[in-house]
Amino acid sequence: MNSRIFGKTGKVVGEIGLGTWQLGANWGEVTDETALATLRAAYDAGTNFFDTADVYGDGRSETLIGKFIREAKLRDRVFIATKLGRRGDPGWPQNFTRSAVRKHTEDSLTRLGVEALDLAQLHCVPTDVLVQGELFGWLDELKHEGKIKAYGASVEAMEEALWCCAQPGCAALQIIFNIFRQKPVHVLFETARRNGVALIVRLPLASGLLSGKMTAATAFPQNDHRNFNRDGQQFNVGETFAGLPFEKGVALADELKPQVPAGMSMATMALRWCLDFEAVSVLIPGASRPAQATANAAASLLAPLSIEQHVKLTAYYERKVAAHIRGPY
């Protein structure tokens, strides 16, 4: 797998990581055995960047990653990014206190079984809380204590991303970015590059829409967010299908199929499209089984899409997609 420098941290990471929301909760049932096999498959395919959060399965995802890196003796070979701020204990707004930030960080350290977090990220906290600046200050304290090596934020809107970029201590931003959600190209990328802020891309496949395998009749398990949050019933609608209404998203994906280059799947094209932007540090597509992790990693070694293909995909987004995006953007 090809690698990239992770912003101002100077760390080298494989450009396709693994998002592990699926291994914790909200994507149907994934057994511990399948989860561990998926982590192993990703690592064997060249992935060394693993993104998780304390709230994924109430700590299950972190615990599984901790077991994986301990049993495989991989601590020094992987980069672990986790997130905090959305736990139910004590919950909002008490999560946004100095004591809660410290406790949640220490709990993540315990579950992961590591002495320091490679990256601690604020997990889509309310904008008004974010811009007060206290949360970054408390993370900075934990960095000086050696409990975290770097910190940043996972954000929803570009206004939040730009505010974070202006903070000297912010090392990384996690954003939604894909063929269906292209606003960051023009609003954020140059600022992030100039400030040395690494960009972590979540939802590069738009919750599976950009696999091209879904139909309007596709059904999801009851405990899958693509069932219970498709219209933002539980959390930001942008986290599910990148903010597109499901049926509209399926139709838009179907229209893209003729643009898929020969020898590529739509999913591979979508991942390759994201990688073609130098401002991107790492993609974190999810995977709920080993074969998915292996297939995702393979996109790293493919040639970039042509300029003509990029022009077509940009025009497609502007004409057909942008008006249908819902949620903070």
Short mmCIF file of C-alpha atoms in Angstrom, two decimals:
data_model
loop_
_atom_site.label_atom_id
_atom_site.label_comp_id
_atom_site.label_asym_id
_atom_site.label_seq_id
_atom_site.Cartn_x
_atom_site.Cartn_y
_atom_site.Cartn_z
CA MET A 1 0.00 0.00 0.00
CA ASN A 2 1.14 3.54 -0.68
CA SER A 3 1.74 5.76 2.34
CA ARG A 4 1.33 9.45 3.18
CA ILE A 5 2.67 11.80 5.82
CA PHE A 6 0.05 12.40 8.49
CA GLY A 7 0.17 16.18 8.64
CA LYS A 8 2.29 17.95 11.21
CA THR A 9 2.73 14.73 13.23
CA GLY A 10 5.26 13.54 10.66
CA LYS A 11 3.98 9.97 11.03
CA VAL A 12 3.78 7.76 7.96
CA VAL A 13 0.46 5.95 7.50
CA GLY A 14 -0.99 3.70 4.84
CA GLU A 15 -3.35 5.83 2.77
CA ILE A 16 -6.29 3.45 3.21
CA GLY A 17 -7.09 2.84 6.85
CA LEU A 18 -9.97 1.02 8.49
CA GLY A 19 -12.98 2.64 10.12
CA THR A 20 -14.26 0.39 12.88
CA TRP A 21 -17.75 1.71 13.62
CA GLN A 22 -19.00 -1.51 11.98
CA LEU A 23 -17.05 -3.60 14.46
CA GLY A 24 -18.68 -1.88 17.41
CA ALA A 25 -22.36 -1.35 16.63
CA ASN A 26 -25.03 0.08 14.32
CA TRP A 27 -24.17 -1.91 11.18
CA GLY A 28 -25.87 -5.21 11.96
CA GLU A 29 -24.30 -8.09 13.85
CA VAL A 30 -20.54 -8.71 13.59
CA THR A 31 -19.10 -11.44 15.81
CA ASP A 32 -15.84 -10.99 17.70
CA GLU A 33 -14.24 -13.63 15.49
CA THR A 34 -15.26 -11.83 12.29
CA ALA A 35 -14.19 -8.48 13.69
CA LEU A 36 -10.72 -9.78 14.59
CA ALA A 37 -10.38 -11.47 11.21
CA THR A 38 -11.33 -8.18 9.52
CA LEU A 39 -8.68 -6.29 11.47
CA ARG A 40 -6.10 -8.90 10.51
CA ALA A 41 -7.10 -8.80 6.84
CA ALA A 42 -6.79 -5.02 6.78
CA TYR A 43 -3.34 -5.13 8.36
CA ASP A 44 -2.18 -7.89 6.03
CA ALA A 45 -3.29 -5.74 3.09
CA GLY A 46 -1.10 -2.86 4.25
CA THR A 47 -3.46 -0.91 6.52
CA ASN A 48 -1.82 0.48 9.64
CA PHE A 49 -4.29 3.28 10.49
CA PHE A 50 -7.28 2.21 12.57
CA ASP A 51 -10.01 4.68 13.53
CA THR A 52 -12.42 3.99 16.37
CA ALA A 53 -14.42 5.78 19.09
CA ASP A 54 -15.29 5.15 22.72
CA VAL A 55 -18.99 5.14 21.83
CA TYR A 56 -18.79 2.43 19.13
CA GLY A 57 -20.60 -0.41 20.84
CA ASP A 58 -19.99 1.24 24.22
CA GLY A 59 -16.28 0.51 23.95
CA ARG A 60 -16.52 -2.77 22.05
CA SER A 61 -14.63 -1.51 19.00
CA GLU A 62 -11.75 -0.19 21.12
CA THR A 63 -11.60 -3.42 23.10
CA LEU A 64 -11.41 -5.52 19.93
CA ILE A 65 -8.64 -3.36 18.50
CA GLY A 66 -6.77 -3.63 21.77
CA LYS A 67 -7.03 -7.41 21.70
CA PHE A 68 -5.89 -7.50 18.08
CA ILE A 69 -2.77 -5.37 18.50
CA ARG A 70 -1.86 -7.12 21.76
CA GLU A 71 -2.17 -10.66 20.42
CA ALA A 72 -0.39 -9.79 17.16
CA LYS A 73 2.22 -7.65 18.99
CA LEU A 74 1.62 -4.75 16.64
CA ARG A 75 1.57 -1.71 18.92
CA ASP A 76 4.62 -0.07 17.37
CA ARG A 77 3.43 -0.81 13.82
CA VAL A 78 -0.04 0.73 13.89
CA PHE A 79 -1.57 4.17 14.34
CA ILE A 80 -4.67 4.20 16.54
CA ALA A 81 -7.08 7.13 16.34
CA THR A 82 -10.04 7.24 18.69
CA LYS A 83 -12.73 9.76 19.52
CA LEU A 84 -14.48 11.09 22.62
CA GLY A 85 -17.39 13.31 23.54
CA ARG A 86 -20.50 11.27 22.76
CA ARG A 87 -20.66 8.76 25.59
CA GLY A 88 -23.82 8.41 27.64
CA ASP A 89 -21.93 8.53 30.91
CA PRO A 90 -22.32 11.22 32.05
CA GLY A 91 -23.74 12.42 28.70
CA TRP A 92 -24.20 15.88 27.21
CA PRO A 93 -23.37 18.52 28.38
CA GLN A 94 -21.42 16.95 31.26
CA ASN A 95 -19.15 15.21 28.73
CA PHE A 96 -17.62 18.59 27.96
CA THR A 97 -15.85 19.09 31.26
CA ARG A 98 -12.19 18.75 32.10
CA SER A 99 -12.82 15.76 34.35
CA ALA A 100 -14.95 13.93 31.77
CA VAL A 101 -12.41 14.49 28.98
CA ARG A 102 -9.71 13.05 31.22
CA LYS A 103 -11.79 10.06 32.33
CA HIS A 104 -12.94 9.20 28.83
CA THR A 105 -9.36 9.42 27.56
CA GLU A 106 -8.10 7.15 30.33
CA ASP A 107 -10.93 4.69 29.69
CA SER A 108 -9.91 4.50 26.03
CA LEU A 109 -6.30 3.88 27.04
CA THR A 110 -7.45 0.98 29.20
CA ARG A 111 -9.66 -0.62 26.56
CA LEU A 112 -7.01 -0.27 23.86
CA GLY A 113 -4.28 -1.43 26.22
CA VAL A 114 -1.85 1.33 25.22
CA GLU A 115 0.12 3.91 27.17
CA ALA A 116 -0.71 6.78 24.83
CA LEU A 117 -3.29 7.43 22.12
CA ASP A 118 -1.76 8.24 18.73
CA LEU A 119 -4.66 10.59 18.05
CA ALA A 120 -7.57 11.72 20.23
CA GLN A 121 -10.43 13.38 18.35
CA LEU A 122 -13.41 15.35 19.57
CA HIS A 123 -16.38 13.39 18.26
CA CYS A 124 -18.70 15.81 16.45
CA VAL A 125 -19.33 17.92 19.52
CA PRO A 126 -21.76 20.87 19.32
CA THR A 127 -20.32 23.83 17.46
CA ASP A 128 -20.88 26.27 20.32
CA VAL A 129 -18.94 23.98 22.67
CA LEU A 130 -16.16 23.41 20.14
CA VAL A 131 -15.45 27.08 19.49
CA GLN A 132 -15.17 27.89 23.19
CA GLY A 133 -11.75 26.27 22.88
CA GLU A 134 -11.65 24.65 26.31
CA LEU A 135 -11.83 21.10 24.93
CA PHE A 136 -8.70 21.54 22.83
CA GLY A 137 -7.02 23.08 25.89
CA TRP A 138 -7.79 20.02 27.99
CA LEU A 139 -6.56 17.72 25.23
CA ASP A 140 -3.38 19.77 25.13
CA GLU A 141 -2.91 19.11 28.84
CA LEU A 142 -3.26 15.36 28.24
CA LYS A 143 -0.75 15.61 25.41
CA HIS A 144 1.80 17.26 27.69
CA GLU A 145 1.19 14.47 30.22
CA GLY A 146 1.97 11.86 27.59
CA LYS A 147 -1.51 10.31 27.51
CA ILE A 148 -2.09 11.35 23.90
CA LYS A 149 0.42 12.07 21.15
CA ALA A 150 -1.77 14.33 19.01
CA TYR A 151 -5.31 15.63 18.94
CA GLY A 152 -7.90 16.92 16.53
CA ALA A 153 -11.60 16.70 15.79
CA SER A 154 -14.19 14.86 13.77
CA VAL A 155 -16.52 17.52 12.38
CA GLU A 156 -19.74 17.83 10.42
CA ALA A 157 -19.61 21.30 8.81
CA MET A 158 -16.85 23.10 6.96
CA GLU A 159 -17.19 26.11 9.28
CA GLU A 160 -16.15 23.85 12.16
CA ALA A 161 -13.29 22.44 10.11
CA LEU A 162 -11.92 25.88 9.29
CA TRP A 163 -12.10 26.97 12.93
CA CYS A 164 -10.16 23.86 13.97
CA CYS A 165 -7.53 24.45 11.28
CA ALA A 166 -6.79 27.83 12.84
CA GLN A 167 -5.95 26.26 16.22
CA PRO A 168 -2.17 25.68 16.50
CA GLY A 169 -2.52 22.37 18.35
CA CYS A 170 -4.98 20.76 15.94
CA ALA A 171 -3.14 17.96 14.14
CA ALA A 172 -6.00 16.29 12.27
CA LEU A 173 -9.55 16.71 11.06
CA GLN A 174 -11.95 13.93 10.21
CA ILE A 175 -14.49 14.89 7.56
CA ILE A 176 -17.15 13.34 5.33
CA PHE A 177 -15.83 13.38 1.79
CA ASN A 178 -16.82 11.40 -1.29
CA ILE A 179 -18.06 11.75 -4.86
CA PHE A 180 -21.47 12.71 -3.46
CA ARG A 181 -20.03 15.28 -1.02
CA GLN A 182 -17.36 17.41 -2.66
CA LYS A 183 -17.58 20.75 -0.83
CA PRO A 184 -14.29 20.25 1.12
CA VAL A 185 -12.27 20.43 -2.12
CA HIS A 186 -12.97 24.13 -2.54
CA VAL A 187 -13.55 25.19 1.07
CA LEU A 188 -11.07 23.28 3.22
CA PHE A 189 -8.27 21.50 1.39
CA GLU A 190 -5.89 24.40 0.79
CA THR A 191 -6.27 25.71 4.36
CA ALA A 192 -5.62 22.27 5.82
CA ARG A 193 -2.56 21.81 3.62
CA ARG A 194 -1.18 25.23 4.50
CA ASN A 195 -1.61 24.59 8.24
CA GLY A 196 -0.23 21.05 8.19
CA VAL A 197 -3.54 19.53 9.33
CA ALA A 198 -4.01 15.89 8.35
CA LEU A 199 -7.38 15.05 6.76
CA ILE A 200 -9.06 11.76 7.62
CA VAL A 201 -11.87 10.91 5.20
CA ARG A 202 -14.84 9.04 6.61
CA LEU A 203 -17.75 7.70 4.53
CA PRO A 204 -15.75 7.54 1.26
CA LEU A 205 -18.39 5.08 0.03
CA ALA A 206 -21.39 7.03 1.39
CA SER A 207 -22.52 4.20 3.70
CA GLY A 208 -22.33 1.77 0.80
CA LEU A 209 -24.25 3.76 -1.80
CA LEU A 210 -21.09 4.13 -3.85
CA SER A 211 -20.60 0.38 -3.97
CA GLY A 212 -23.28 0.46 -6.67
CA LYS A 213 -24.81 -2.70 -5.22
CA MET A 214 -27.88 -1.24 -3.52
CA THR A 215 -31.39 -0.96 -4.90
CA ALA A 216 -34.40 0.91 -3.60
CA ALA A 217 -35.59 -2.40 -2.16
CA THR A 218 -32.38 -3.08 -0.20
CA ALA A 219 -33.27 -3.74 3.45
CA PHE A 220 -31.03 -3.31 6.47
CA PRO A 221 -31.12 -4.96 9.93
CA GLN A 222 -33.09 -3.20 12.63
CA ASN A 223 -29.88 -2.29 14.48
CA ASP A 224 -28.20 -0.83 11.37
CA HIS A 225 -28.09 2.99 11.24
CA ARG A 226 -28.95 2.77 7.53
CA ASN A 227 -32.34 1.61 8.78
CA PHE A 228 -32.93 3.69 11.90
CA ASN A 229 -31.12 6.93 10.98
CA ARG A 230 -31.62 7.31 7.24
CA ASP A 231 -33.51 10.56 7.83
CA GLY A 232 -31.52 11.71 10.86
CA GLN A 233 -33.82 10.26 13.50
CA GLN A 234 -31.00 9.45 15.96
CA PHE A 235 -28.01 11.63 14.97
CA ASN A 236 -26.80 13.85 12.14
CA VAL A 237 -28.35 12.71 8.88
CA GLY A 238 -25.06 13.35 7.09
CA GLU A 239 -23.53 10.30 8.77
CA THR A 240 -25.96 8.03 6.92
CA PHE A 241 -25.73 7.88 3.11
CA ALA A 242 -23.74 11.15 3.27
CA GLY A 243 -26.99 13.03 3.86
CA LEU A 244 -28.81 11.85 0.73
CA PRO A 245 -32.34 10.42 0.91
CA PHE A 246 -31.83 6.69 0.40
CA GLU A 247 -33.92 6.22 -2.72
CA LYS A 248 -32.40 9.31 -4.32
CA GLY A 249 -28.91 8.09 -3.42
CA VAL A 250 -29.56 4.73 -5.08
CA ALA A 251 -30.77 6.45 -8.23
CA LEU A 252 -27.73 8.74 -8.30
CA ALA A 253 -25.38 5.79 -7.85
CA ASP A 254 -27.08 3.95 -10.70
CA GLU A 255 -26.50 6.96 -12.96
CA LEU A 256 -22.79 6.79 -12.17
CA LYS A 257 -22.33 3.20 -13.32
CA PRO A 258 -21.52 4.08 -16.96
CA GLN A 259 -18.64 6.24 -15.69
CA VAL A 260 -16.85 3.39 -13.90
CA PRO A 261 -13.55 2.70 -15.74
CA ALA A 262 -13.00 -0.76 -17.19
CA GLY A 263 -11.48 -3.13 -14.66
CA MET A 264 -12.73 -1.17 -11.65
CA SER A 265 -15.73 -1.62 -9.41
CA MET A 266 -17.72 1.45 -8.47
CA ALA A 267 -16.41 1.16 -4.90
CA THR A 268 -12.82 1.12 -6.14
CA MET A 269 -13.48 4.13 -8.34
CA ALA A 270 -14.97 6.01 -5.39
CA LEU A 271 -11.96 5.26 -3.17
CA ARG A 272 -9.50 6.10 -5.93
CA TRP A 273 -11.29 9.42 -6.54
CA CYS A 274 -10.75 10.42 -2.90
CA LEU A 275 -7.09 9.38 -2.99
CA ASP A 276 -6.45 11.53 -6.04
CA PHE A 277 -6.55 14.64 -3.82
CA GLU A 278 -3.16 15.32 -2.24
CA ALA A 279 -4.71 17.09 0.76
CA VAL A 280 -6.22 13.78 1.88
CA SER A 281 -4.05 11.92 4.40
CA VAL A 282 -5.99 8.69 4.85
CA LEU A 283 -9.36 7.14 3.99
CA ILE A 284 -11.19 5.10 6.61
CA PRO A 285 -13.78 2.98 4.79
CA GLY A 286 -15.50 0.55 7.08
CA ALA A 287 -15.60 -3.20 6.67
CA SER A 288 -17.67 -5.82 8.44
CA ARG A 289 -15.86 -8.81 6.95
CA PRO A 290 -12.29 -9.56 5.85
CA ALA A 291 -12.93 -9.54 2.10
CA GLN A 292 -14.20 -5.97 2.26
CA ALA A 293 -11.07 -4.77 4.04
CA THR A 294 -8.85 -6.46 1.49
CA ALA A 295 -10.79 -5.05 -1.47
CA ASN A 296 -10.73 -1.52 -0.05
CA ALA A 297 -6.97 -1.61 0.46
CA ALA A 298 -6.39 -2.62 -3.16
CA ALA A 299 -7.49 0.80 -4.42
CA SER A 300 -4.23 2.30 -3.15
CA LEU A 301 -2.14 0.69 -5.87
CA LEU A 302 -4.33 1.65 -8.81
CA ALA A 303 -3.45 4.51 -11.14
CA PRO A 304 -5.22 7.84 -10.53
CA LEU A 305 -8.39 8.56 -12.45
CA SER A 306 -7.96 10.65 -15.58
CA ILE A 307 -8.45 14.41 -15.59
CA GLU A 308 -11.44 13.87 -17.88
CA GLN A 309 -12.97 11.48 -15.36
CA HIS A 310 -12.53 14.02 -12.57
CA VAL A 311 -14.13 16.74 -14.65
CA LYS A 312 -17.13 14.51 -15.34
CA LEU A 313 -17.54 13.53 -11.68
CA THR A 314 -17.30 17.14 -10.53
CA ALA A 315 -19.92 18.22 -13.05
CA TYR A 316 -22.15 15.32 -12.03
CA TYR A 317 -21.98 16.35 -8.38
CA GLU A 318 -22.73 19.98 -9.13
CA ARG A 319 -25.64 19.26 -11.50
CA LYS A 320 -27.27 16.24 -9.93
CA VAL A 321 -26.17 15.74 -6.30
CA ALA A 322 -25.35 18.91 -4.35
CA ALA A 323 -28.93 20.14 -4.02
CA HIS A 324 -30.02 16.93 -2.31
CA ILE A 325 -27.46 16.89 0.54
CA ARG A 326 -29.06 17.25 3.98
CA GLY A 327 -27.54 18.08 7.35
CA PRO A 328 -24.60 20.33 8.35
CA TYR A 329 -22.19 20.66 5.45
#
